[in-house]
Tab-separated table of C-alpha atoms in Angstrom:
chain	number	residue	atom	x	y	z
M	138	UNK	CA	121.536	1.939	-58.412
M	139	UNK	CA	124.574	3.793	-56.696
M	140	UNK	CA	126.097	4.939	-60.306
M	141	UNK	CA	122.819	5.617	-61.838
M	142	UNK	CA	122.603	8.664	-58.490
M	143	UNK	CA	125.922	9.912	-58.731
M	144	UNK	CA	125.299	10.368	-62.616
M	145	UNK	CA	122.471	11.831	-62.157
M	146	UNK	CA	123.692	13.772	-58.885
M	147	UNK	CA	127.140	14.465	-61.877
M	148	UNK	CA	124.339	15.714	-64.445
M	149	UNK	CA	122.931	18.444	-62.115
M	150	UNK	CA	126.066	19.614	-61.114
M	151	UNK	CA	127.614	19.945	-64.735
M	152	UNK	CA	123.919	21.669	-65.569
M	153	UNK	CA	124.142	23.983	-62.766
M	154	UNK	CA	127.973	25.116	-62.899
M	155	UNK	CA	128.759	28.960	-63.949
M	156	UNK	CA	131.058	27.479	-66.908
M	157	UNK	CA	128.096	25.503	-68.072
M	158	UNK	CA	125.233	28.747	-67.828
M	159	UNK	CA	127.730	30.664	-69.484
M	160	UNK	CA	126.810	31.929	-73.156
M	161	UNK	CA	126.436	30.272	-76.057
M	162	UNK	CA	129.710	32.295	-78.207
M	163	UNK	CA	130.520	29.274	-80.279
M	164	UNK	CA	128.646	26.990	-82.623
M	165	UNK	CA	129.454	24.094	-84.639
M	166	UNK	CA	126.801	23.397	-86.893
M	167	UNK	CA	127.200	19.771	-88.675
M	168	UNK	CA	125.599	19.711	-92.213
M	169	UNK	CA	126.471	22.246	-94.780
M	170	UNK	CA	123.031	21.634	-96.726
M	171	UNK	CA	120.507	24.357	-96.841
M	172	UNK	CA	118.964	23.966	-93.252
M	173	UNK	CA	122.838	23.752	-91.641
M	174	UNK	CA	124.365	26.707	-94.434
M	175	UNK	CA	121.848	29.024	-93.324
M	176	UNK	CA	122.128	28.342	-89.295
M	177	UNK	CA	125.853	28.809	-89.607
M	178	UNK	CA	124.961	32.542	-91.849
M	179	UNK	CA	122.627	33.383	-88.824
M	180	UNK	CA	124.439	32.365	-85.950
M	181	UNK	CA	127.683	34.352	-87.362
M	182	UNK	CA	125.759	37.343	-88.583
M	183	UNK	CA	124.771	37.647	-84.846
M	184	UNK	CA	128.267	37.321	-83.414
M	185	UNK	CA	128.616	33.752	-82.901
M	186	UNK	CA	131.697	32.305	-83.643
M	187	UNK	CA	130.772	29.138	-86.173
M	188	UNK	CA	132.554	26.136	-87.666
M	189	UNK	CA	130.577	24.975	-90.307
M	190	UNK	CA	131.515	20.777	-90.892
M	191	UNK	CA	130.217	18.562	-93.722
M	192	UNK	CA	131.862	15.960	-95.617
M	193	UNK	CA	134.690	17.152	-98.099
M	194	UNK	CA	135.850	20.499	-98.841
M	195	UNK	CA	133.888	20.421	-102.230
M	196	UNK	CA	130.752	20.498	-100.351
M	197	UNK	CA	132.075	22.743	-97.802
M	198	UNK	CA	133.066	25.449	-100.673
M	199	UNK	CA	129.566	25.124	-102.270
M	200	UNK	CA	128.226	25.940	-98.820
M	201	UNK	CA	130.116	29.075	-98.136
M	202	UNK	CA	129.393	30.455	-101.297
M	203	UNK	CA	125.712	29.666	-101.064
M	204	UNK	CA	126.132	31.571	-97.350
M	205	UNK	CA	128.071	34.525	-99.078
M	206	UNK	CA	125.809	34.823	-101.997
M	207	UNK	CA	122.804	34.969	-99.499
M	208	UNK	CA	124.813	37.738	-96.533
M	209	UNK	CA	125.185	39.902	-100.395
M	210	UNK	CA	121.091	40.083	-100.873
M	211	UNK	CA	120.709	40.990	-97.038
M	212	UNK	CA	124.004	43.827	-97.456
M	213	UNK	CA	121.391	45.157	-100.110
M	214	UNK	CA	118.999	45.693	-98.016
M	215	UNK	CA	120.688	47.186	-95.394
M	216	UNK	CA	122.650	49.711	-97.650
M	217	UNK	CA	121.121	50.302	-100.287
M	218	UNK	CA	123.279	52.029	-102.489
M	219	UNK	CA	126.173	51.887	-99.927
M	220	UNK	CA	128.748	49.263	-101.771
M	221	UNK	CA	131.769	49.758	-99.546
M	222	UNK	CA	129.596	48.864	-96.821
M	223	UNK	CA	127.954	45.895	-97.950
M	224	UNK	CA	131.162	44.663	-99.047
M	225	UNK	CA	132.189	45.419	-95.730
M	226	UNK	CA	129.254	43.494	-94.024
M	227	UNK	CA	130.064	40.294	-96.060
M	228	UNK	CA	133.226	40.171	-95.377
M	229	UNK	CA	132.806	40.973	-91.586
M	230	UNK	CA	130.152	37.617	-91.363
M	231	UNK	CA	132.159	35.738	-93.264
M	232	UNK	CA	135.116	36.473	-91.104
M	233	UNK	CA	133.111	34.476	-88.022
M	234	UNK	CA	133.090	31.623	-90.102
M	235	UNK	CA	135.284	28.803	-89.897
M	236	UNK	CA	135.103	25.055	-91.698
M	237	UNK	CA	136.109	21.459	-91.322
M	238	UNK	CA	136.104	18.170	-92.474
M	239	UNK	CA	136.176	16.127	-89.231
M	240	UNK	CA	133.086	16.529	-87.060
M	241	UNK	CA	135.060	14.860	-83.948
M	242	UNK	CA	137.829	17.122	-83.945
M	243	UNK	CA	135.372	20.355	-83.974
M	244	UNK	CA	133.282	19.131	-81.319
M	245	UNK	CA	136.313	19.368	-79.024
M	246	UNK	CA	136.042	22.823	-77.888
M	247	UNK	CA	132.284	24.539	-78.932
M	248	UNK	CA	129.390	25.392	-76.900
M	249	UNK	CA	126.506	23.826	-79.007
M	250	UNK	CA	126.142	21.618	-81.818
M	251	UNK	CA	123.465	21.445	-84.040
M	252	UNK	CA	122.891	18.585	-86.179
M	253	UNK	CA	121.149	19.478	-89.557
M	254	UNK	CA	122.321	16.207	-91.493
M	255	UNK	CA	120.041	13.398	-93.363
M	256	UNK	CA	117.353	12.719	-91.706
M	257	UNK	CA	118.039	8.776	-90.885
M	258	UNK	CA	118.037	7.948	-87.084
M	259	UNK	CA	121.054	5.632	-87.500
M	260	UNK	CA	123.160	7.973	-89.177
M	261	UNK	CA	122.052	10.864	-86.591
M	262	UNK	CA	123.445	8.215	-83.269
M	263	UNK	CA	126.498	7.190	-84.828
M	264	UNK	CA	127.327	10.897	-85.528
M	265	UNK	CA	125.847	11.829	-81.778
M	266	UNK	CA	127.783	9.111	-80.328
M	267	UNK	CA	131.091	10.023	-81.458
M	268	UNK	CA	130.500	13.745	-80.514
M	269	UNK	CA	129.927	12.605	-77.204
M	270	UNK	CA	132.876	10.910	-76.311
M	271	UNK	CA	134.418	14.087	-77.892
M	272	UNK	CA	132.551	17.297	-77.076
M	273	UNK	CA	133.510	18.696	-73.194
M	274	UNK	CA	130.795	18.870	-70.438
M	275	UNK	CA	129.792	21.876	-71.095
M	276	UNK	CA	128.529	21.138	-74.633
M	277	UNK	CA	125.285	21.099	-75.952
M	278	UNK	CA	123.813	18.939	-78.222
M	279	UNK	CA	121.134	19.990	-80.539
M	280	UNK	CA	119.452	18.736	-83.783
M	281	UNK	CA	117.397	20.504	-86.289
M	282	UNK	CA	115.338	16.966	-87.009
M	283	UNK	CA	111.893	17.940	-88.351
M	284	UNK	CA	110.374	13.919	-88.069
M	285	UNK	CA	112.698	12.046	-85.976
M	286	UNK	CA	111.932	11.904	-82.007
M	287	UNK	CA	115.042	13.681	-80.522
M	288	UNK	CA	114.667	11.295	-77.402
M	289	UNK	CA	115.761	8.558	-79.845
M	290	UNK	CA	118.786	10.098	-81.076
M	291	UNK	CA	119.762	11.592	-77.267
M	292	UNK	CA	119.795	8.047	-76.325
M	293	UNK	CA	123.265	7.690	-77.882
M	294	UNK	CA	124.570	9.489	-75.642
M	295	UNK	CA	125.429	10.331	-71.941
M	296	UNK	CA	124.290	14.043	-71.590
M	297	UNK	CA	120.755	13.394	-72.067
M	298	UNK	CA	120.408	16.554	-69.701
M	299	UNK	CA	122.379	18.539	-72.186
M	300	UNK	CA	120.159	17.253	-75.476
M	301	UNK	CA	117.180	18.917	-77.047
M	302	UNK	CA	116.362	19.809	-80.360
M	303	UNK	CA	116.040	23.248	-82.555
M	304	UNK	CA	114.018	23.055	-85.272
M	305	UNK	CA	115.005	26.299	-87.638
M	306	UNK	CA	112.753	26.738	-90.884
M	307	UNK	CA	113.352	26.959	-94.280
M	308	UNK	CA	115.055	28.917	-95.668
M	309	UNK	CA	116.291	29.702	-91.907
M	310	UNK	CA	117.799	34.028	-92.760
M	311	UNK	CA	114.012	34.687	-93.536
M	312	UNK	CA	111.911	32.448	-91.096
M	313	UNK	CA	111.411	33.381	-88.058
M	314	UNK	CA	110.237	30.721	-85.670
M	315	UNK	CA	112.335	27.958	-83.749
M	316	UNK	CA	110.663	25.160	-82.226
M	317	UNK	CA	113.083	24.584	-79.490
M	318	UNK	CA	112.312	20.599	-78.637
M	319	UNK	CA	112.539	19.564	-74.640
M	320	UNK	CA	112.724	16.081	-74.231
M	321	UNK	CA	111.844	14.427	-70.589
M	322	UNK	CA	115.568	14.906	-69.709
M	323	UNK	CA	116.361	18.188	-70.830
M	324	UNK	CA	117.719	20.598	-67.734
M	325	UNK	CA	116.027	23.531	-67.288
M	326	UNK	CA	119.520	25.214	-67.621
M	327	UNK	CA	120.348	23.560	-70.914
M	328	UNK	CA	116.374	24.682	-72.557
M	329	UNK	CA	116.660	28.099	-71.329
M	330	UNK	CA	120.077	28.543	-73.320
M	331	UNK	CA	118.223	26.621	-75.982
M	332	UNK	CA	115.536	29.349	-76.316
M	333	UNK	CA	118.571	32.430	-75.325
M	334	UNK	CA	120.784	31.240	-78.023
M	335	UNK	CA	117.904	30.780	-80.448
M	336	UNK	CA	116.090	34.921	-79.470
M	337	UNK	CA	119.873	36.394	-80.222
M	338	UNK	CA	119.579	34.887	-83.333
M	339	UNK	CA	116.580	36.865	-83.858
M	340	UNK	CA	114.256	33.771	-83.899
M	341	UNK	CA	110.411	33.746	-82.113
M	342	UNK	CA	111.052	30.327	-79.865
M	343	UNK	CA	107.903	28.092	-78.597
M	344	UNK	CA	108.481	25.120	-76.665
M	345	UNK	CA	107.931	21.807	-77.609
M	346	UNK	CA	107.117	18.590	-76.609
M	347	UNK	CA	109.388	15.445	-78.242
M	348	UNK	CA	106.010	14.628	-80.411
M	349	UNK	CA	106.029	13.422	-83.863
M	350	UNK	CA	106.264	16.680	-86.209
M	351	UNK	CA	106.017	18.972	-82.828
M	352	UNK	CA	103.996	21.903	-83.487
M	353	UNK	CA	103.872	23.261	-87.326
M	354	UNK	CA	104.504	20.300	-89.235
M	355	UNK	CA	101.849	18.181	-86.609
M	356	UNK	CA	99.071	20.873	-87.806
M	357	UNK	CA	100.457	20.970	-91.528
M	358	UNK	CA	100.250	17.724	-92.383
M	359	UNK	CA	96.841	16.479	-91.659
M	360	UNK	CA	96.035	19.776	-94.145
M	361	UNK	CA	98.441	18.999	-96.559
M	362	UNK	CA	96.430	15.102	-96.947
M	363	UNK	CA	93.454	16.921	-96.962
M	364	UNK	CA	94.300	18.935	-99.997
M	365	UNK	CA	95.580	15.993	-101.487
M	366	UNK	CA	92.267	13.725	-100.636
């Protein structure tokens, strides 16, 4: 009973510590798919330093192209007819981008982490659980699971204070809604940073209870089996 308060008395303090409500400046986004490609081309096109981490540097390659080839359609529309400048713009996004290979090692110093790999709840806690042990107090922990309940994966971990979940949309440059996912152990500090990081990425937040499918997909599907039916 003793250790569970003075974790819990350790949580609060870590939660309300000026290092901790600092800004979000760096991201590691884990997953170099299409959902974790296009939060690392956000999160750098609004000044964030990311590290983008998947597998192997084949996939890693594919995904920066895919992120450069995307940042040239959006120079477009910015300058029109202006090459030197949209060259310029790619190149200045691009430059905020970093990758790796080893998920561990780039946990070590970053402010959040978002999680946008397969959805399968066993893969999700062994990659949470070895970020934990890594990852510094201050870190956040975040995953972009559309059907999973984030409670579950939090629970393999110790900063269940500093867990919650951000659900981006596909394809994430163009959508503009974030569910940002509280779960029952969430800090106030670490869901307001949540919803800061995710309205300087340009996003409309709305909270969200740890339900199954939260918001959108919870009212999509039962229309989606209608249709269907």
């Amino acid at each position: 009973m003793a250790s569970y308060l003075a974790s819990n008395v350790l949580c609060r303090h870590i939660s309300s510590s000026p290092a901790f409500a600092a800004a979000i400046k760096h991201v590691t986004v884990i997953g170099g798919g299409l959902m974790g490609s296009g939060i690392a081309q956000v999160a750098a096109a609004t000044n964030h330093s990311v590290t983008l981490v998947d597998q192997n540097e084949d996939i890693l390659a594919k995904s920066t192209a895919a992120i450069q080839k995307s940042l040239g359609r959006v120079a477009k529309k910015k300058f029109a007819d202006d090459g030197e400048r949209q060259s310029s713009f790619v190149a200045d996004v691009m430059s905020r981008i970093g990758t790796n290979t080893d998920a561990v090692s780039a946990a070590k110093d970053t402010d959040l982490v978002v999680e946008a790999i397969v959805e399968n709840l066993d893969v999700k806690k062994k990659l949470f659980s070895a970020l934990d042990a890594a990852a510094p107090q201050k870190t956040i922990f975040a995953s972009n699971t559309s059907s999973l309940p984030i409670t579950d994966i939090a629970t393999a971990t110790k900063r269940l204070d500093r867990f919650g979940g951000l659900h981006f949309f596909n394809p994430v440059p163009v959508m503009k809604l974030v569910e940002v996912i509280k779960i029952e152990q969430t800090s106030t500090e670490t869901f307001n940073r949540l919803v800061e990081f995710s309205q300087a990425l340009g996003k409309t937040t709305t909270e969200c209870k740890d339900t199954p499918g939260f918001i959108v997909n919870r009212l999509l599907v039962p229309y989606m089996m209608e249709a269907v039916r």
